[in-house]
Every structure is written in C-alpha cells, then in structure tokens.
Amino acid sequence: MSHIKAAITAVGAFTPEYKLTNAILETMVDTNDEWITSRTGIKERRILKDKDKGASYLAIQAALDLISSAKLDPTTIDLVLVATVTPDMPVASTAAHVATEIGAVNAFSYDLMAACSGFLYGMSTASSYIESGRYKKILLIGADKMSSIINYEDRTTCIIFGDGAGAVLFEPNEENYGFQDEILRSDSIGRNFLKIEAGGSLLPPSHETIDNNQHYVFQDGKNVFKHAVSKMADVAEQIVKRNDLTNEDIDWLVAHQANKRIIDATARRVNLPEEKVMMNIEKYGNTTSATLPLLLKEYETQLKKGDQLVFAAFGGGFTWGSILLTWAYDS
C-alpha cells in the first residue's frame, strides 16, 4: 500500500477593493514612496474598510472562491483551520463561524495563531491529519484584518501591513505528490520585539491601555529584520540540503511577504534566480497569515504537477520555518 501524502488540490483567495497606496500614506504620516519602496518593496496594500466586518469575512470569501473554482461540496470538508492573529473575538472561534457560513456543516474547526508563520504551521497540522488517514478533506485558511490592530500614526508599522485571505484544500495523495518535509522553530526572545502589549491575560484592556495605544502592533524593526533575515534563510537552506536538492531541483520559493530584502536574502541563500521567487509584496504588503496562500493563488496558473516548492516564513513570537512540498496538479 502506498504511503499517503497530503497534497494541495485547490486554492482560493480574497483581497478587499480599497488600495492604501504609498501616496495616500504620505498624507497620513511622515514618510514617502521612495523610502517605503526602497526599504520594504511595498507600493500599496488592501484595506477592509467595513467596520462591521472582521477577519472571518475575508476568510469566508477566500473559502468560497476555492469552493467555486474546485466545484467542491462543502459538506465533504472534514476540518476547517483558520490561521489568524486578528480573530473576530477573543473567545468565540473564528474558524467555527467560517465553517458554518460556508456550509461545512460536517467539519470540526479551530483557530491557529503563530503570527506570520501561522499558515506554515497550519500546513504542518493539516498534512499530519491527512497522513494519519483519519480525514480526507481539510480546508486551511490564512486570514488577517491587520488594519484593525495598526496605529496609522505609527510610520514604522502602518506602511507594512494589509488585509487579505487565502485558502488551500489538502487531500490524500498516493503518487508521492504533496507535503514532503518541514523544519519549524520558535523562540520567545521575539516577545520583546514584535507584539501587542495589551488585551491578553497579562495586561487586560483598561482605559490606561487604550490611552497608551497598547492595543496596536509594536515592532522593533531593526531587531525583527535582523532575526528574520538570518532565520528564514537558515531554515530554507537546511530543508534544501536535508533533501539533497540543488537550486535546479527547486521550481519555486514561496516566501512570507514581509519585506523584499528578507525575501531576496532567502533566495540568495538557496541560490535561486528572481524568476523562481514568488512575489506580490508590492501589491498587498504584509497580510500576515494570508501571504503564502495569496502567492499560491496568484501563481497557480504557472504551477505544474511535480514542481518542487520551498515555503519559508518568519513571524512574531518569534516563529519561523520552512516546508518542502511537491505540487500535485496542472492548472
């Protein structure tokens, strides 16, 4: 009997219509297009302006896009995972709401939080469930409404983040396509450099925390950049070497879209030319849990059955890792 692997068999995505361009940001904070572009590679980001819609709305739209394109019966989905750092509510599960709204009435569901590595960790979780043989169809969604936790008077963070969602379907594969290997890591030193201080059990909401802007993302950019460049490149290189691959064997680098300089550094470490590096940071900025699936959706028509994809991500916590996956279908 062939060993079961977990393969991605469909993708979906959603981004809001409103574009927050660098030109608009110039009117909001002390910054300019040249400075933002040269340091991050970002030209614009999408923002969900509707105040009555949260991350679940983004996730639902991405899931419906996948369901439509794959002609999938949502009642056949066994599990819905939502990777997010911006859940609708602190207690009620965003994934449960998403599952209900898309008609996945036979699925169980839960949220997964690992900052910008959330979707990568979710891939590991979903593939493990599939490979165990217990479940056949797992919907993994990365969705974040980052605009809800960004201070648009803080030029160190407001230039970086955007809103969006992406989804993939994992199913069993007996042809050796799909999830091949992973290297996942974490280190709580990142707690000091990238965080939202208030709103949790350590520092519950109060008038003081609101007045002090402690419910917005804080980032020590220099330290985050330093760790991200080294650690994301390290694991990408390690997974390539561990699987005896060369740069010619790798078809695509699917890297978290936080900063173009970090992506470039990771590509150089595994000796990949620009044409093998998926990139859309200029259009969407850092959508946190959504960056990886948004890339897959955008490049889906260029992917071929048997392509070797190296995923890499780095996020707050710190969390980081790399996954090797063989693409399972021609688009």
Short mmCIF file of C-alpha atoms in Angstrom, two decimals:
data_model
loop_
_atom_site.label_atom_id
_atom_site.label_comp_id
_atom_site.label_asym_id
_atom_site.label_seq_id
_atom_site.Cartn_x
_atom_site.Cartn_y
_atom_site.Cartn_z
CA MET A 1 0.00 0.00 0.00
CA SER A 2 1.36 3.41 -0.97
CA HIS A 3 2.24 5.88 1.75
CA ILE A 4 -0.32 8.67 1.91
CA LYS A 5 0.91 12.22 1.49
CA ALA A 6 -1.06 15.40 1.93
CA ALA A 7 -1.39 17.32 -1.33
CA ILE A 8 -2.80 20.75 -2.05
CA THR A 9 -5.59 20.19 -4.58
CA ALA A 10 -7.23 23.63 -4.78
CA VAL A 11 -6.60 27.25 -3.82
CA GLY A 12 -8.70 30.35 -3.24
CA ALA A 13 -8.09 33.97 -2.25
CA PHE A 14 -9.72 37.28 -1.44
CA THR A 15 -8.46 40.84 -1.00
CA PRO A 16 -10.56 43.95 -0.32
CA GLU A 17 -11.06 46.52 -3.08
CA TYR A 18 -9.65 49.58 -1.30
CA LYS A 19 -5.98 50.25 -2.07
CA LEU A 20 -3.93 52.15 0.50
CA THR A 21 -1.10 53.45 -1.66
CA ASN A 22 2.19 54.95 -0.60
CA ALA A 23 0.93 58.27 -1.96
CA ILE A 24 -2.03 58.16 0.43
CA LEU A 25 0.24 57.23 3.35
CA GLU A 26 2.32 60.32 2.59
CA THR A 27 -0.70 62.40 3.60
CA MET A 28 -1.13 60.47 6.86
CA VAL A 29 2.37 60.11 8.35
CA ASP A 30 5.87 61.45 7.80
CA THR A 31 7.00 59.11 5.03
CA ASN A 32 7.32 58.95 1.24
CA ASP A 33 7.07 56.48 -1.60
CA GLU A 34 10.82 56.24 -2.24
CA TRP A 35 11.57 55.49 1.41
CA ILE A 36 8.88 52.81 1.71
CA THR A 37 9.68 51.15 -1.61
CA SER A 38 13.45 51.04 -1.09
CA ARG A 39 13.15 49.54 2.41
CA THR A 40 10.19 47.19 2.01
CA GLY A 41 9.30 46.76 -1.67
CA ILE A 42 5.68 47.72 -0.90
CA LYS A 43 3.72 50.07 -3.16
CA GLU A 44 0.20 49.51 -1.87
CA ARG A 45 -1.84 47.33 0.46
CA ARG A 46 -5.52 46.34 0.55
CA ILE A 47 -7.70 47.50 3.45
CA LEU A 48 -11.11 46.20 4.55
CA LYS A 49 -12.87 49.49 5.25
CA ASP A 50 -16.15 47.98 6.51
CA LYS A 51 -16.14 48.42 10.29
CA ASP A 52 -18.75 45.68 10.75
CA LYS A 53 -16.62 43.02 9.01
CA GLY A 54 -13.72 41.16 10.59
CA ALA A 55 -11.16 38.54 9.60
CA SER A 56 -13.94 35.96 9.25
CA TYR A 57 -15.39 37.90 6.30
CA LEU A 58 -12.04 37.72 4.50
CA ALA A 59 -11.71 34.02 5.31
CA ILE A 60 -15.24 33.22 4.13
CA GLN A 61 -14.68 34.98 0.79
CA ALA A 62 -11.39 33.12 0.20
CA ALA A 63 -13.05 29.81 1.08
CA LEU A 64 -15.98 30.48 -1.25
CA ASP A 65 -13.54 31.31 -4.04
CA LEU A 66 -11.87 27.91 -3.54
CA ILE A 67 -15.19 26.07 -3.28
CA SER A 68 -16.40 27.67 -6.52
CA SER A 69 -13.23 27.08 -8.55
CA ALA A 70 -12.84 23.49 -7.31
CA LYS A 71 -16.57 22.71 -7.56
CA LEU A 72 -16.28 21.39 -4.01
CA ASP A 73 -19.23 20.22 -1.95
CA PRO A 74 -18.57 21.96 1.41
CA THR A 75 -20.39 19.21 3.31
CA THR A 76 -17.49 16.88 2.43
CA ILE A 77 -14.93 19.02 4.30
CA ASP A 78 -13.73 17.29 7.49
CA LEU A 79 -11.85 20.15 9.15
CA VAL A 80 -11.56 23.93 8.78
CA LEU A 81 -8.39 25.54 10.15
CA VAL A 82 -8.07 29.32 10.27
CA ALA A 83 -4.62 30.81 10.86
CA THR A 84 -5.05 34.37 12.12
CA VAL A 85 -3.74 36.94 14.60
CA THR A 86 -6.89 39.05 14.21
CA PRO A 87 -9.76 36.73 15.21
CA ASP A 88 -13.23 38.26 15.23
CA MET A 89 -13.45 37.76 19.00
CA PRO A 90 -11.07 36.63 21.75
CA VAL A 91 -13.13 33.59 22.74
CA ALA A 92 -15.62 32.59 20.04
CA SER A 93 -13.77 30.62 17.36
CA THR A 94 -13.40 32.40 14.03
CA ALA A 95 -12.95 29.05 12.28
CA ALA A 96 -16.25 27.76 13.65
CA HIS A 97 -18.06 30.77 12.23
CA VAL A 98 -16.33 30.40 8.88
CA ALA A 99 -17.20 26.69 8.67
CA THR A 100 -20.86 27.38 9.37
CA GLU A 101 -21.08 30.25 6.89
CA ILE A 102 -19.54 28.27 4.01
CA GLY A 103 -21.75 25.23 4.63
CA ALA A 104 -19.04 22.93 6.05
CA VAL A 105 -21.63 21.53 8.44
CA ASN A 106 -19.84 18.22 8.95
CA ALA A 107 -16.45 19.73 9.78
CA PHE A 108 -14.89 20.50 13.12
CA SER A 109 -12.83 23.67 13.22
CA TYR A 110 -10.41 25.76 15.21
CA ASP A 111 -8.12 28.79 15.05
CA LEU A 112 -4.35 28.63 14.93
CA MET A 113 -2.11 31.53 15.97
CA ALA A 114 1.59 31.72 15.11
CA ALA A 115 1.78 35.26 13.72
CA CYS A 116 3.27 35.43 10.21
CA SER A 117 4.19 31.73 10.40
CA GLY A 118 0.58 30.76 11.08
CA PHE A 119 -0.21 29.41 7.63
CA LEU A 120 3.07 27.46 7.56
CA TYR A 121 2.26 25.86 10.92
CA GLY A 122 -1.24 25.20 9.61
CA MET A 123 0.21 23.32 6.63
CA SER A 124 2.07 21.06 9.06
CA THR A 125 -1.11 20.48 11.08
CA ALA A 126 -3.31 19.80 8.07
CA SER A 127 -0.82 17.43 6.45
CA SER A 128 -0.47 15.45 9.69
CA TYR A 129 -4.23 14.93 9.89
CA ILE A 130 -4.33 13.78 6.26
CA GLU A 131 -1.33 11.45 6.58
CA SER A 132 -2.88 9.85 9.67
CA GLY A 133 -5.70 8.60 7.46
CA ARG A 134 -8.41 9.98 9.74
CA TYR A 135 -9.53 12.81 7.45
CA LYS A 136 -9.79 13.28 3.68
CA LYS A 137 -10.50 16.96 3.08
CA ILE A 138 -9.01 19.77 5.17
CA LEU A 139 -9.56 23.42 4.39
CA LEU A 140 -6.71 25.63 5.62
CA ILE A 141 -7.29 29.39 5.55
CA GLY A 142 -4.92 32.23 6.38
CA ALA A 143 -6.83 35.45 7.06
CA ASP A 144 -5.95 38.71 8.75
CA LYS A 145 -7.52 42.13 9.05
CA MET A 146 -4.28 43.79 10.09
CA SER A 147 -5.78 47.26 9.70
CA SER A 148 -7.78 46.57 12.88
CA ILE A 149 -4.59 46.43 15.00
CA ILE A 150 -2.42 49.04 13.26
CA ASN A 151 -1.86 52.57 14.50
CA TYR A 152 -1.97 54.74 11.39
CA GLU A 153 0.05 57.41 13.20
CA ASP A 154 2.96 54.98 13.62
CA ARG A 155 5.03 55.08 10.44
CA THR A 156 7.12 52.05 11.48
CA THR A 157 4.11 49.70 11.17
CA CYS A 158 1.38 51.35 9.10
CA ILE A 159 3.48 51.20 5.92
CA ILE A 160 3.91 47.41 6.18
CA PHE A 161 0.60 45.66 6.81
CA GLY A 162 -2.52 44.99 4.76
CA ASP A 163 -5.68 42.87 4.85
CA GLY A 164 -6.40 39.67 2.93
CA ALA A 165 -7.10 35.95 3.00
CA GLY A 166 -6.10 32.81 1.13
CA ALA A 167 -7.23 29.19 1.34
CA VAL A 168 -5.97 25.77 0.28
CA LEU A 169 -7.56 22.33 0.30
CA PHE A 170 -5.45 19.38 1.47
CA GLU A 171 -6.36 15.86 0.30
CA PRO A 172 -4.65 12.45 0.37
CA ASN A 173 -2.24 11.59 -2.45
CA GLU A 174 -0.64 8.21 -3.14
CA GLU A 175 1.63 9.32 -6.02
CA ASN A 176 4.22 10.94 -3.71
CA TYR A 177 2.99 14.45 -4.50
CA GLY A 178 2.32 16.87 -1.67
CA PHE A 179 3.90 17.56 1.71
CA GLN A 180 7.48 16.23 1.86
CA ASP A 181 9.36 17.74 4.83
CA GLU A 182 9.30 20.51 7.41
CA ILE A 183 11.57 22.45 9.74
CA LEU A 184 9.59 24.53 12.26
CA ARG A 185 11.08 26.62 15.06
CA SER A 186 10.20 29.19 17.75
CA ASP A 187 11.99 31.39 20.30
CA SER A 188 10.28 33.67 22.82
CA ILE A 189 13.01 36.31 22.52
CA GLY A 190 10.72 37.74 19.86
CA ARG A 191 8.19 38.62 22.55
CA ASN A 192 10.24 41.75 23.21
CA PHE A 193 10.46 42.93 19.61
CA LEU A 194 7.09 42.27 17.96
CA LYS A 195 3.89 42.29 20.00
CA ILE A 196 0.60 43.80 21.06
CA GLU A 197 1.15 44.52 24.74
CA ALA A 198 -2.42 44.77 25.98
CA GLY A 199 -5.63 42.80 25.58
CA GLY A 200 -4.46 39.45 26.93
CA SER A 201 -4.46 37.95 30.41
CA LEU A 202 -1.14 39.62 31.29
CA LEU A 203 -2.44 43.13 30.63
CA PRO A 204 -6.24 43.18 30.26
CA PRO A 205 -7.94 46.10 28.50
CA SER A 206 -8.35 49.26 30.54
CA HIS A 207 -8.72 52.99 29.97
CA GLU A 208 -4.99 53.28 30.55
CA THR A 209 -4.01 50.66 27.96
CA ILE A 210 -6.26 52.31 25.39
CA ASP A 211 -4.89 55.78 26.14
CA ASN A 212 -1.35 54.41 25.78
CA ASN A 213 -2.05 52.82 22.38
CA GLN A 214 -1.07 49.40 23.76
CA HIS A 215 -3.65 47.55 21.65
CA TYR A 216 -1.75 48.25 18.44
CA VAL A 217 1.15 46.31 16.94
CA PHE A 218 4.56 47.33 18.28
CA GLN A 219 7.60 46.40 16.23
CA ASP A 220 11.29 46.93 16.87
CA GLY A 221 12.08 46.96 13.17
CA LYS A 222 15.86 46.56 13.33
CA ASN A 223 15.77 43.53 15.61
CA VAL A 224 12.92 41.87 13.76
CA PHE A 225 14.67 42.40 10.43
CA LYS A 226 17.96 41.00 11.76
CA HIS A 227 16.37 37.82 13.09
CA ALA A 228 14.10 37.36 10.07
CA VAL A 229 16.90 37.62 7.53
CA SER A 230 19.07 35.03 9.26
CA LYS A 231 16.47 32.56 10.50
CA MET A 232 14.22 32.43 7.43
CA ALA A 233 17.21 31.93 5.16
CA ASP A 234 18.72 29.35 7.54
CA VAL A 235 15.72 27.01 7.51
CA ALA A 236 15.20 27.33 3.77
CA GLU A 237 18.82 26.33 3.21
CA GLN A 238 18.56 23.50 5.74
CA ILE A 239 15.49 21.93 4.15
CA VAL A 240 17.06 22.08 0.70
CA LYS A 241 20.27 20.40 1.90
CA ARG A 242 18.44 17.82 4.02
CA ASN A 243 16.52 16.65 0.97
CA ASP A 244 19.63 16.58 -1.26
CA LEU A 245 18.27 19.22 -3.61
CA THR A 246 20.10 21.74 -5.76
CA ASN A 247 18.85 25.10 -6.94
CA GLU A 248 17.98 23.44 -10.25
CA ASP A 249 15.66 20.99 -8.43
CA ILE A 250 13.67 23.81 -6.82
CA ASP A 251 10.99 25.34 -9.01
CA TRP A 252 9.64 27.99 -6.66
CA LEU A 253 10.45 29.80 -3.43
CA VAL A 254 7.19 30.66 -1.63
CA ALA A 255 8.37 33.14 0.98
CA HIS A 256 6.42 35.16 3.51
CA GLN A 257 5.88 38.66 2.13
CA ALA A 258 7.11 40.89 4.95
CA ASN A 259 9.98 42.72 3.32
CA LYS A 260 11.52 42.35 -0.14
CA ARG A 261 15.04 42.49 1.28
CA ILE A 262 14.28 39.47 3.51
CA ILE A 263 12.82 37.56 0.56
CA ASP A 264 15.86 38.40 -1.57
CA ALA A 265 18.24 37.26 1.17
CA THR A 266 16.41 33.92 1.45
CA ALA A 267 16.52 33.44 -2.32
CA ARG A 268 20.26 34.15 -2.39
CA ARG A 269 20.90 31.61 0.36
CA VAL A 270 19.35 28.81 -1.74
CA ASN A 271 20.84 30.27 -4.93
CA LEU A 272 17.55 30.89 -6.72
CA PRO A 273 17.13 33.41 -9.55
CA GLU A 274 14.43 36.06 -9.37
CA GLU A 275 12.18 34.21 -11.83
CA LYS A 276 11.83 31.33 -9.34
CA VAL A 277 10.75 33.57 -6.46
CA MET A 278 7.04 34.20 -5.94
CA MET A 279 6.49 37.88 -5.16
CA ASN A 280 3.44 40.09 -4.70
CA ILE A 281 4.52 42.23 -1.75
CA GLU A 282 4.34 45.39 -3.87
CA LYS A 283 0.55 44.95 -4.22
CA TYR A 284 -0.53 43.64 -0.83
CA GLY A 285 2.18 44.37 1.74
CA ASN A 286 2.36 42.01 4.70
CA THR A 287 -1.01 40.28 5.16
CA THR A 288 0.47 38.10 7.94
CA SER A 289 -1.26 34.68 7.83
CA ALA A 290 -2.52 35.28 4.29
CA THR A 291 0.73 35.94 2.41
CA LEU A 292 1.58 32.34 1.47
CA PRO A 293 -1.85 31.28 0.12
CA LEU A 294 -2.21 34.60 -1.71
CA LEU A 295 1.03 33.77 -3.52
CA LEU A 296 -0.24 30.31 -4.45
CA LYS A 297 -3.44 31.74 -5.88
CA GLU A 298 -1.60 34.36 -7.89
CA TYR A 299 0.93 31.90 -9.32
CA GLU A 300 -1.44 28.92 -9.63
CA THR A 301 -1.60 29.06 -13.44
CA GLN A 302 2.21 28.83 -13.61
CA LEU A 303 2.47 25.78 -11.34
CA LYS A 304 2.94 22.35 -12.87
CA LYS A 305 2.44 18.88 -11.46
CA GLY A 306 5.71 17.77 -9.88
CA ASP A 307 7.05 21.27 -9.19
CA GLN A 308 9.14 21.47 -6.03
CA LEU A 309 8.10 24.35 -3.77
CA VAL A 310 10.11 25.61 -0.80
CA PHE A 311 7.98 27.58 1.66
CA ALA A 312 9.61 29.87 4.23
CA ALA A 313 8.17 32.22 6.84
CA PHE A 314 9.10 34.24 9.90
CA GLY A 315 6.77 35.85 12.42
CA GLY A 316 6.31 37.36 15.85
CA GLY A 317 6.95 35.20 18.84
CA PHE A 318 9.42 34.50 17.24
CA THR A 319 8.12 31.72 14.99
CA TRP A 320 9.69 30.55 11.75
CA GLY A 321 10.13 27.57 9.50
CA SER A 322 10.36 26.02 6.05
CA ILE A 323 8.31 23.36 4.27
CA LEU A 324 9.08 21.35 1.14
CA LEU A 325 6.03 20.47 -0.96
CA THR A 326 5.61 18.85 -4.37
CA TRP A 327 2.79 20.39 -6.39
CA ALA A 328 0.09 17.87 -7.26
CA TYR A 329 -1.80 19.24 -10.28
CA ASP A 330 -1.57 21.19 -13.52
CA SER A 331 -3.66 24.34 -13.60
#
